[in-house]
Each structure stands twice: as C-alpha cells, then as structure tokens.
PDB file of C-alpha atoms in Angstrom:
ATOM      1  CA  LYS A  12      -0.097  -0.294  -0.001  1.00 50.00           C
ATOM      2  CA  LEU A  13       2.724   2.319   0.653  1.00 41.00           C
ATOM      3  CA  TYR A  14       4.314   1.648  -2.601  1.00 45.00           C
ATOM      4  CA  THR A  15       0.715   2.638  -4.076  1.00 52.00           C
ATOM      5  CA  THR A  16       0.919   5.941  -1.777  1.00 52.00           C
ATOM      6  CA  LEU A  17       3.928   6.913  -3.219  1.00 47.00           C
ATOM      7  CA  LYS A  18       3.035   6.037  -6.965  1.00 62.00           C
ATOM      8  CA  ARG A  19       5.724   3.494  -7.148  1.00 82.00           C
ATOM      9  CA  TYR A  20       3.398   1.496  -9.012  1.00 88.00           C
ATOM     10  CA  ASP A  21       5.961  -1.246 -10.625  1.00 90.00           C
ATOM     11  CA  GLU A  22       7.085  -2.105  -7.048  1.00 90.00           C
ATOM     12  CA  ALA A  23       3.743  -2.272  -5.601  1.00 91.00           C
ATOM     13  CA  LEU A  24       2.584  -4.533  -8.647  1.00 94.00           C
ATOM     14  CA  ALA A  25       5.756  -6.947  -8.419  1.00 93.00           C
ATOM     15  CA  LEU A  26       4.829  -7.341  -4.375  1.00 94.00           C
ATOM     16  CA  ALA A  27       1.486  -8.051  -4.840  1.00 95.00           C
ATOM     17  CA  GLN A  28       2.542 -10.601  -7.482  1.00 96.00           C
ATOM     18  CA  GLN A  29       5.000 -12.201  -5.255  1.00 96.00           C
ATOM     19  CA  ILE A  30       1.951 -12.633  -2.516  1.00 96.00           C
ATOM     20  CA  ILE A  31      -0.038 -14.262  -5.199  1.00 97.00           C
ATOM     21  CA  ASP A  32       2.977 -16.745  -6.257  1.00 96.00           C
ATOM     22  CA  ILE A  33       3.547 -17.479  -2.737  1.00 97.00           C
ATOM     23  CA  THR A  34       0.010 -18.227  -1.587  1.00 96.00           C
ATOM     24  CA  PRO A  35      -2.089 -18.459  -4.462  1.00 96.00           C
ATOM     25  CA  ASN A  36      -6.009 -18.884  -4.226  1.00 95.00           C
ATOM     26  CA  SER A  37      -5.836 -17.703  -0.597  1.00 97.00           C
ATOM     27  CA  VAL A  38      -7.277 -14.471   0.943  1.00 97.00           C
ATOM     28  CA  ASN A  39      -4.003 -12.703   0.780  1.00 97.00           C
ATOM     29  CA  ALA A  40      -4.095 -13.898  -3.252  1.00 98.00           C
ATOM     30  CA  PHE A  41      -7.458 -12.244  -3.291  1.00 98.00           C
ATOM     31  CA  LEU A  42      -6.340  -8.975  -1.728  1.00 97.00           C
ATOM     32  CA  ALA A  43      -3.291  -8.866  -3.943  1.00 97.00           C
ATOM     33  CA  TYR A  44      -5.101  -9.377  -7.004  1.00 98.00           C
ATOM     34  CA  THR A  45      -7.796  -6.787  -5.872  1.00 97.00           C
ATOM     35  CA  ARG A  46      -4.997  -4.222  -5.040  1.00 95.00           C
ATOM     36  CA  ARG A  47      -3.475  -4.959  -8.610  1.00 97.00           C
ATOM     37  CA  GLY A  48      -6.631  -4.043  -9.835  1.00 97.00           C
ATOM     38  CA  GLN A  49      -7.013  -0.985  -8.080  1.00 96.00           C
ATOM     39  CA  ILE A  50      -3.489  -0.048  -9.328  1.00 95.00           C
ATOM     40  CA  TYR A  51      -4.197  -0.368 -12.554  1.00 97.00           C
ATOM     41  CA  ARG A  52      -7.487   1.577 -12.279  1.00 97.00           C
ATOM     42  CA  GLU A  53      -5.410   4.338 -11.167  1.00 94.00           C
ATOM     43  CA  LYS A  54      -3.072   3.945 -13.900  1.00 95.00           C
ATOM     44  CA  LYS A  55      -5.860   4.339 -16.168  1.00 97.00           C
ATOM     45  CA  GLU A  56      -5.274   0.683 -17.640  1.00 97.00           C
ATOM     46  CA  TYR A  57      -9.028  -0.253 -17.233  1.00 98.00           C
ATOM     47  CA  GLN A  58      -8.689  -3.535 -19.103  1.00 98.00           C
ATOM     48  CA  GLN A  59      -5.785  -4.957 -17.132  1.00 98.00           C
ATOM     49  CA  ALA A  60      -7.614  -3.754 -14.137  1.00 98.00           C
ATOM     50  CA  VAL A  61     -10.699  -5.774 -15.098  1.00 98.00           C
ATOM     51  CA  SER A  62      -8.474  -8.634 -15.734  1.00 98.00           C
ATOM     52  CA  GLU A  63      -7.015  -8.639 -11.911  1.00 98.00           C
ATOM     53  CA  TYR A  64     -10.669  -8.130 -10.604  1.00 98.00           C
ATOM     54  CA  ARG A  65     -11.757 -11.170 -12.573  1.00 98.00           C
ATOM     55  CA  ALA A  66      -8.639 -13.343 -11.273  1.00 98.00           C
ATOM     56  CA  ALA A  67     -10.059 -12.180  -7.626  1.00 98.00           C
ATOM     57  CA  LEU A  68     -13.395 -12.941  -8.737  1.00 98.00           C
ATOM     58  CA  LYS A  69     -11.903 -16.826  -9.173  1.00 98.00           C
ATOM     59  CA  ILE A  70     -11.176 -16.747  -5.273  1.00 98.00           C
ATOM     60  CA  ASP A  71     -14.370 -15.099  -4.106  1.00 98.00           C
ATOM     61  CA  SER A  72     -17.128 -15.093  -6.872  1.00 98.00           C
ATOM     62  CA  GLN A  73     -19.739 -13.695  -4.255  1.00 98.00           C
ATOM     63  CA  ASN A  74     -17.844 -10.335  -4.069  1.00 98.00           C
ATOM     64  CA  LEU A  75     -20.326  -7.548  -4.944  1.00 98.00           C
ATOM     65  CA  TRP A  76     -17.780  -4.801  -4.980  1.00 98.00           C
ATOM     66  CA  LEU A  77     -15.801  -6.546  -7.515  1.00 98.00           C
ATOM     67  CA  TRP A  78     -18.531  -7.419  -9.709  1.00 98.00           C
ATOM     68  CA  THR A  79     -19.816  -3.765  -9.797  1.00 98.00           C
ATOM     69  CA  GLU A  80     -16.425  -2.578 -10.390  1.00 98.00           C
ATOM     70  CA  ILE A  81     -15.959  -4.522 -13.266  1.00 98.00           C
ATOM     71  CA  GLY A  82     -19.361  -3.416 -14.660  1.00 98.00           C
ATOM     72  CA  LEU A  83     -18.481   0.526 -13.982  1.00 98.00           C
ATOM     73  CA  LEU A  84     -14.990   0.042 -15.746  1.00 98.00           C
ATOM     74  CA  SER A  85     -16.641  -1.826 -18.771  1.00 98.00           C
ATOM     75  CA  TYR A  86     -19.276   0.681 -18.961  1.00 98.00           C
ATOM     76  CA  HIS A  87     -17.537   3.919 -18.494  1.00 97.00           C
ATOM     77  CA  TYR A  88     -14.134   3.320 -19.755  1.00 98.00           C
ATOM     78  CA  LEU A  89     -14.158   0.470 -22.001  1.00 98.00           C
ATOM     79  CA  LYS A  90     -17.412   0.999 -23.284  1.00 96.00           C
ATOM     80  CA  ASN A  91     -17.995  -2.803 -23.512  1.00 97.00           C
ATOM     81  CA  TYR A  92     -21.605  -3.020 -22.678  1.00 97.00           C
ATOM     82  CA  PRO A  93     -21.791  -6.718 -22.984  1.00 97.00           C
ATOM     83  CA  SER A  94     -19.276  -7.120 -20.124  1.00 97.00           C
ATOM     84  CA  ALA A  95     -20.771  -4.406 -18.470  1.00 98.00           C
ATOM     85  CA  LYS A  96     -24.127  -5.880 -18.610  1.00 98.00           C
ATOM     86  CA  ASP A  97     -22.965  -9.191 -17.329  1.00 98.00           C
ATOM     87  CA  SER A  98     -21.095  -8.174 -14.542  1.00 98.00           C
ATOM     88  CA  PHE A  99     -23.970  -5.910 -13.432  1.00 98.00           C
ATOM     89  CA  LEU A 100     -26.542  -8.993 -13.818  1.00 98.00           C
ATOM     90  CA  GLN A 101     -24.254 -10.804 -11.520  1.00 98.00           C
ATOM     91  CA  ALA A 102     -23.911  -7.824  -8.958  1.00 98.00           C
ATOM     92  CA  LEU A 103     -27.754  -7.947  -8.970  1.00 98.00           C
ATOM     93  CA  LYS A 104     -28.103 -11.627  -8.187  1.00 98.00           C
ATOM     94  CA  LEU A 105     -26.245 -10.624  -5.031  1.00 98.00           C
ATOM     95  CA  SER A 106     -28.141  -7.256  -4.405  1.00 98.00           C
ATOM     96  CA  PRO A 107     -31.565  -7.495  -6.111  1.00 97.00           C
ATOM     97  CA  ASN A 108     -32.832  -4.114  -4.851  1.00 96.00           C
ATOM     98  CA  ASN A 109     -29.618  -2.071  -5.239  1.00 98.00           C
ATOM     99  CA  ALA A 110     -30.778   1.018  -7.121  1.00 98.00           C
ATOM    100  CA  ASP A 111     -27.411   1.781  -8.423  1.00 98.00           C
ATOM    101  CA  ILE A 112     -27.019  -1.366 -10.329  1.00 98.00           C
ATOM    102  CA  ASN A 113     -30.687  -1.552 -11.679  1.00 98.00           C
ATOM    103  CA  SER A 114     -29.887   1.911 -12.975  1.00 98.00           C
ATOM    104  CA  TYR A 115     -26.803   1.053 -14.643  1.00 98.00           C
ATOM    105  CA  LEU A 116     -28.582  -2.089 -16.175  1.00 98.00           C
ATOM    106  CA  SER A 117     -31.300   0.691 -17.465  1.00 98.00           C
ATOM    107  CA  LEU A 118     -28.720   2.642 -19.086  1.00 98.00           C
ATOM    108  CA  ILE A 119     -27.095  -0.242 -20.939  1.00 98.00           C
ATOM    109  CA  GLU A 120     -30.377  -1.571 -22.541  1.00 98.00           C
ATOM    110  CA  ALA A 121     -31.314   1.872 -23.739  1.00 97.00           C
ATOM    111  CA  GLU A 122     -27.725   2.231 -25.229  1.00 94.00           C
ATOM    112  CA  THR A 123     -29.036  -0.768 -27.348  1.00 92.00           C
ATOM    113  CA  LYS A 124     -32.357   0.627 -27.816  1.00 96.00           C
ATOM    114  CA  ASN A 125     -34.128  -2.038 -25.739  1.00 98.00           C
ATOM    115  CA  TRP A 126     -36.778   0.573 -24.600  1.00 98.00           C
ATOM    116  CA  ASP A 127     -39.127  -1.878 -22.500  1.00 98.00           C
ATOM    117  CA  ASP A 128     -36.222  -3.328 -20.813  1.00 98.00           C
ATOM    118  CA  ALA A 129     -34.682  -0.356 -19.867  1.00 98.00           C
ATOM    119  CA  ILE A 130     -38.091   0.717 -18.401  1.00 98.00           C
ATOM    120  CA  VAL A 131     -38.066  -2.424 -16.128  1.00 98.00           C
ATOM    121  CA  TYR A 132     -34.667  -1.641 -14.687  1.00 98.00           C
ATOM    122  CA  LEU A 133     -35.254   1.893 -14.093  1.00 98.00           C
ATOM    123  CA  THR A 134     -38.643   1.308 -12.479  1.00 98.00           C
ATOM    124  CA  ARG A 135     -36.888  -1.112  -9.813  1.00 98.00           C
ATOM    125  CA  ALA A 136     -34.302   1.531  -9.035  1.00 98.00           C
ATOM    126  CA  ILE A 137     -37.060   3.866  -8.236  1.00 98.00           C
ATOM    127  CA  GLN A 138     -38.758   1.460  -6.339  1.00 98.00           C
ATOM    128  CA  ASN A 139     -35.790   1.385  -4.209  1.00 97.00           C
ATOM    129  CA  ASP A 140     -34.687   4.851  -4.373  1.00 97.00           C
ATOM    130  CA  ASN A 141     -37.659   7.109  -5.092  1.00 95.00           C
ATOM    131  CA  ASN A 142     -36.366  10.291  -4.090  1.00 97.00           C
ATOM    132  CA  ASN A 143     -33.965  10.549  -7.020  1.00 98.00           C
ATOM    133  CA  ALA A 144     -35.038  13.244  -9.534  1.00 98.00           C
ATOM    134  CA  GLN A 145     -32.548  12.437 -12.379  1.00 98.00           C
ATOM    135  CA  TYR A 146     -34.057   8.569 -12.431  1.00 98.00           C
ATOM    136  CA  TYR A 147     -37.410  10.185 -13.241  1.00 98.00           C
ATOM    137  CA  VAL A 148     -36.014  12.554 -15.971  1.00 98.00           C
ATOM    138  CA  ARG A 149     -34.823   9.480 -17.561  1.00 98.00           C
ATOM    139  CA  LEU A 150     -37.577   7.320 -17.289  1.00 98.00           C
ATOM    140  CA  GLY A 151     -39.560  10.099 -18.658  1.00 98.00           C
ATOM    141  CA  TYR A 152     -36.976  10.042 -21.644  1.00 98.00           C
ATOM    142  CA  LEU A 153     -37.830   6.552 -21.966  1.00 98.00           C
ATOM    143  CA  TYR A 154     -41.192   6.762 -22.054  1.00 98.00           C
ATOM    144  CA  SER A 155     -40.430   9.335 -24.841  1.00 98.00           C
ATOM    145  CA  ARG A 156     -38.887   6.831 -27.061  1.00 98.00           C
ATOM    146  CA  LYS A 157     -42.248   4.950 -26.826  1.00 97.00           C
ATOM    147  CA  ASN A 158     -44.280   7.917 -27.614  1.00 97.00           C
ATOM    148  CA  GLU A 159     -46.008   7.325 -24.235  1.00 98.00           C
ATOM    149  CA  ARG A 160     -46.581  11.060 -23.937  1.00 97.00           C
ATOM    150  CA  LYS A 161     -48.604  11.127 -20.884  1.00 98.00           C
ATOM    151  CA  LYS A 162     -46.544   9.158 -18.812  1.00 98.00           C
ATOM    152  CA  VAL A 163     -43.624  11.047 -19.899  1.00 98.00           C
ATOM    153  CA  ALA A 164     -45.515  14.510 -18.488  1.00 98.00           C
ATOM    154  CA  GLU A 165     -46.173  12.417 -15.592  1.00 98.00           C
ATOM    155  CA  THR A 166     -42.689  11.169 -14.631  1.00 98.00           C
ATOM    156  CA  LEU A 167     -40.966  14.850 -15.310  1.00 98.00           C
ATOM    157  CA  ALA A 168     -43.762  16.146 -12.778  1.00 98.00           C
ATOM    158  CA  GLN A 169     -42.380  13.825 -10.096  1.00 98.00           C
ATOM    159  CA  ALA A 170     -38.788  15.126 -11.274  1.00 98.00           C
ATOM    160  CA  ALA A 171     -39.883  18.763 -10.534  1.00 98.00           C
ATOM    161  CA  LYS A 172     -41.449  17.962  -7.247  1.00 98.00           C
ATOM    162  CA  LEU A 173     -38.255  16.298  -6.140  1.00 98.00           C
ATOM    163  CA  ASP A 174     -35.966  18.787  -7.601  1.00 98.00           C
ATOM    164  CA  PRO A 175     -38.294  22.053  -7.802  1.00 98.00           C
ATOM    165  CA  ASN A 176     -35.007  24.325  -8.338  1.00 97.00           C
ATOM    166  CA  ASN A 177     -33.807  22.744 -11.565  1.00 97.00           C
ATOM    167  CA  PRO A 178     -34.959  24.789 -14.749  1.00 96.00           C
ATOM    168  CA  GLU A 179     -33.551  22.117 -17.187  1.00 96.00           C
ATOM    169  CA  ILE A 180     -36.397  19.519 -15.650  1.00 98.00           C
ATOM    170  CA  PHE A 181     -39.434  22.585 -15.908  1.00 98.00           C
ATOM    171  CA  TYR A 182     -38.021  22.985 -19.333  1.00 96.00           C
ATOM    172  CA  PHE A 183     -38.277  19.376 -20.182  1.00 97.00           C
ATOM    173  CA  LEU A 184     -41.756  19.301 -18.533  1.00 98.00           C
ATOM    174  CA  GLY A 185     -43.130  22.333 -20.250  1.00 97.00           C
ATOM    175  CA  LEU A 186     -42.408  20.420 -23.520  1.00 97.00           C
ATOM    176  CA  ALA A 187     -44.061  17.566 -22.286  1.00 98.00           C
ATOM    177  CA  TYR A 188     -47.199  19.259 -21.474  1.00 98.00           C
ATOM    178  CA  GLU A 189     -46.990  21.119 -24.939  1.00 97.00           C
ATOM    179  CA  ASP A 190     -46.809  17.892 -26.440  1.00 97.00           C
ATOM    180  CA  LEU A 191     -50.429  16.860 -24.692  1.00 98.00           C
ATOM    181  CA  ALA A 192     -51.501  20.339 -26.014  1.00 97.00           C
ATOM    182  CA  ASN A 193     -51.955  21.378 -22.241  1.00 98.00           C
ATOM    183  CA  PHE A 194     -50.618  24.792 -22.828  1.00 97.00           C
ATOM    184  CA  PRO A 195     -51.639  26.332 -19.625  1.00 97.00           C
ATOM    185  CA  LEU A 196     -49.509  23.811 -17.807  1.00 98.00           C
ATOM    186  CA  ALA A 197     -46.940  24.106 -20.323  1.00 97.00           C
ATOM    187  CA  GLN A 198     -46.620  28.072 -20.017  1.00 96.00           C
ATOM    188  CA  THR A 199     -46.206  27.616 -16.319  1.00 97.00           C
ATOM    189  CA  ALA A 200     -43.547  25.134 -16.409  1.00 97.00           C
ATOM    190  CA  PHE A 201     -41.683  27.145 -18.998  1.00 96.00           C
ATOM    191  CA  ALA A 202     -42.226  30.391 -16.503  1.00 95.00           C
ATOM    192  CA  ARG A 203     -40.762  28.338 -13.786  1.00 96.00           C
ATOM    193  CA  ALA A 204     -38.093  27.860 -15.886  1.00 96.00           C
ATOM    194  CA  VAL A 205     -37.251  30.985 -16.703  1.00 94.00           C
ATOM    195  CA  THR A 206     -37.757  32.317 -13.093  1.00 95.00           C
ATOM    196  CA  LEU A 207     -35.022  29.928 -11.939  1.00 95.00           C
ATOM    197  CA  LYS A 208     -32.795  30.818 -14.787  1.00 93.00           C
ATOM    198  CA  PRO A 209     -33.432  34.458 -16.550  1.00 90.00           C
ATOM    199  CA  ASP A 210     -30.905  33.711 -18.953  1.00 87.00           C
ATOM    200  CA  TYR A 211     -32.545  30.320 -19.870  1.00 82.00           C
ATOM    201  CA  ALA A 212     -33.383  30.840 -23.549  1.00 74.00           C
ATOM    202  CA  GLU A 213     -35.093  27.982 -24.976  1.00 77.00           C
ATOM    203  CA  PRO A 214     -38.087  27.920 -22.664  1.00 70.00           C
ATOM    204  CA  ASN A 215     -38.648  32.037 -23.803  1.00 68.00           C
ATOM    205  CA  TYR A 216     -39.239  30.511 -27.101  1.00 68.00           C
ATOM    206  CA  HIS A 217     -42.666  29.042 -26.351  1.00 64.00           C
TER     207      HIS A 217
END
C-alpha cells in the first residue's frame, strides 16, 4: 500500500504478484489481485484492471464490490456494454434491490435501444430510491422513445417535485405538456424555468 501511495506502481505490482505466487488462491492472493486491479485503475489501464478483478473473483465469486467495479469500468471506460451487463447482472443476483445497479442496467439497455427492458430496470431503481429526480427524468426520456406522452409528463412532474429548483426539468416538463396540448401547464412550467434561470433562452421560445 505504501508503494501505491507513493505512486511507485511497478514495485507495488511486483510485491502483490509475489504474494500471489507464494499463496495462490488464498485470502492474501485475493487481496493482492484486488490491489493490482486498483493500481491499474489508477494508472488508467482499465482492461488490465478488469483482468485482475476477474482473477480475484476466481477466489471469491460472491464479491459484490468486484462485480460492480468490473461493470463500472466496462461501461464508463471500455464501452464494453455486454461485459458491463454481465457484470451488473451478477451483482444484481447478490443485491437485487440495489438502485444503482438497476440504474446502470437501464442505461445499458437504453444504449441498445431496448426501451422496455430499460424501463423495467429503471422502475426497479426508483422503487428502491424514489427520491432521485434524475431517475424520473431518465424514465421520462424512455417513455418518450415509446411515444407514451402522458407518462412522460407524469414522470417529469414527479422529477420537478423532487428537484423544484432545476430549470432544465421544468423546461422538459413544459415540452411534455406542450406535446399533450396542455398549453396552460406548459406555460407555467416554462415560466418556472425562466424564473429559476433568467438567461435560459429555450423556454422563452415557447
């Protein structure tokens, strides 16, 4: 750990490898693989980090943190959505009510335009964290992809309740009401957006 703190990465990696060679398949080896993964992550060598984490999983396949970390690296940095999905699904087995994991699975399904599955996962995330305004904003977007306009407005209205000082949410809500031809509510939402952000040009066009 000292070598890592001092950013003497090569020495830290070598020391961890020595531990693995001396006591393979042990708790110490598990910790060494995990440490090597963290070092490679810090070095931005994300594929190698994933490889080290997968080696650690061979010792402890029920480690929620490792499955989640592989999912995060695969999604954000490697853009390997199949790997990310597989890892998050493994994590979900260990923590079915985890809002973050369900949220990421929703993002992955949206990347491949699987709108129905994306909605299912995001709805589960909301069931376990119903105070997250951005979840409702994303759910509104997903409903818009399916042209379910009433649900778009309903979910964005909920987002506005949770985050009443966010001008972008009120702008999107105004668009949703406008799409439903509910012009009084649309104007109210647009006006709120401008009140919150006077230089916000888009709502002034409506």
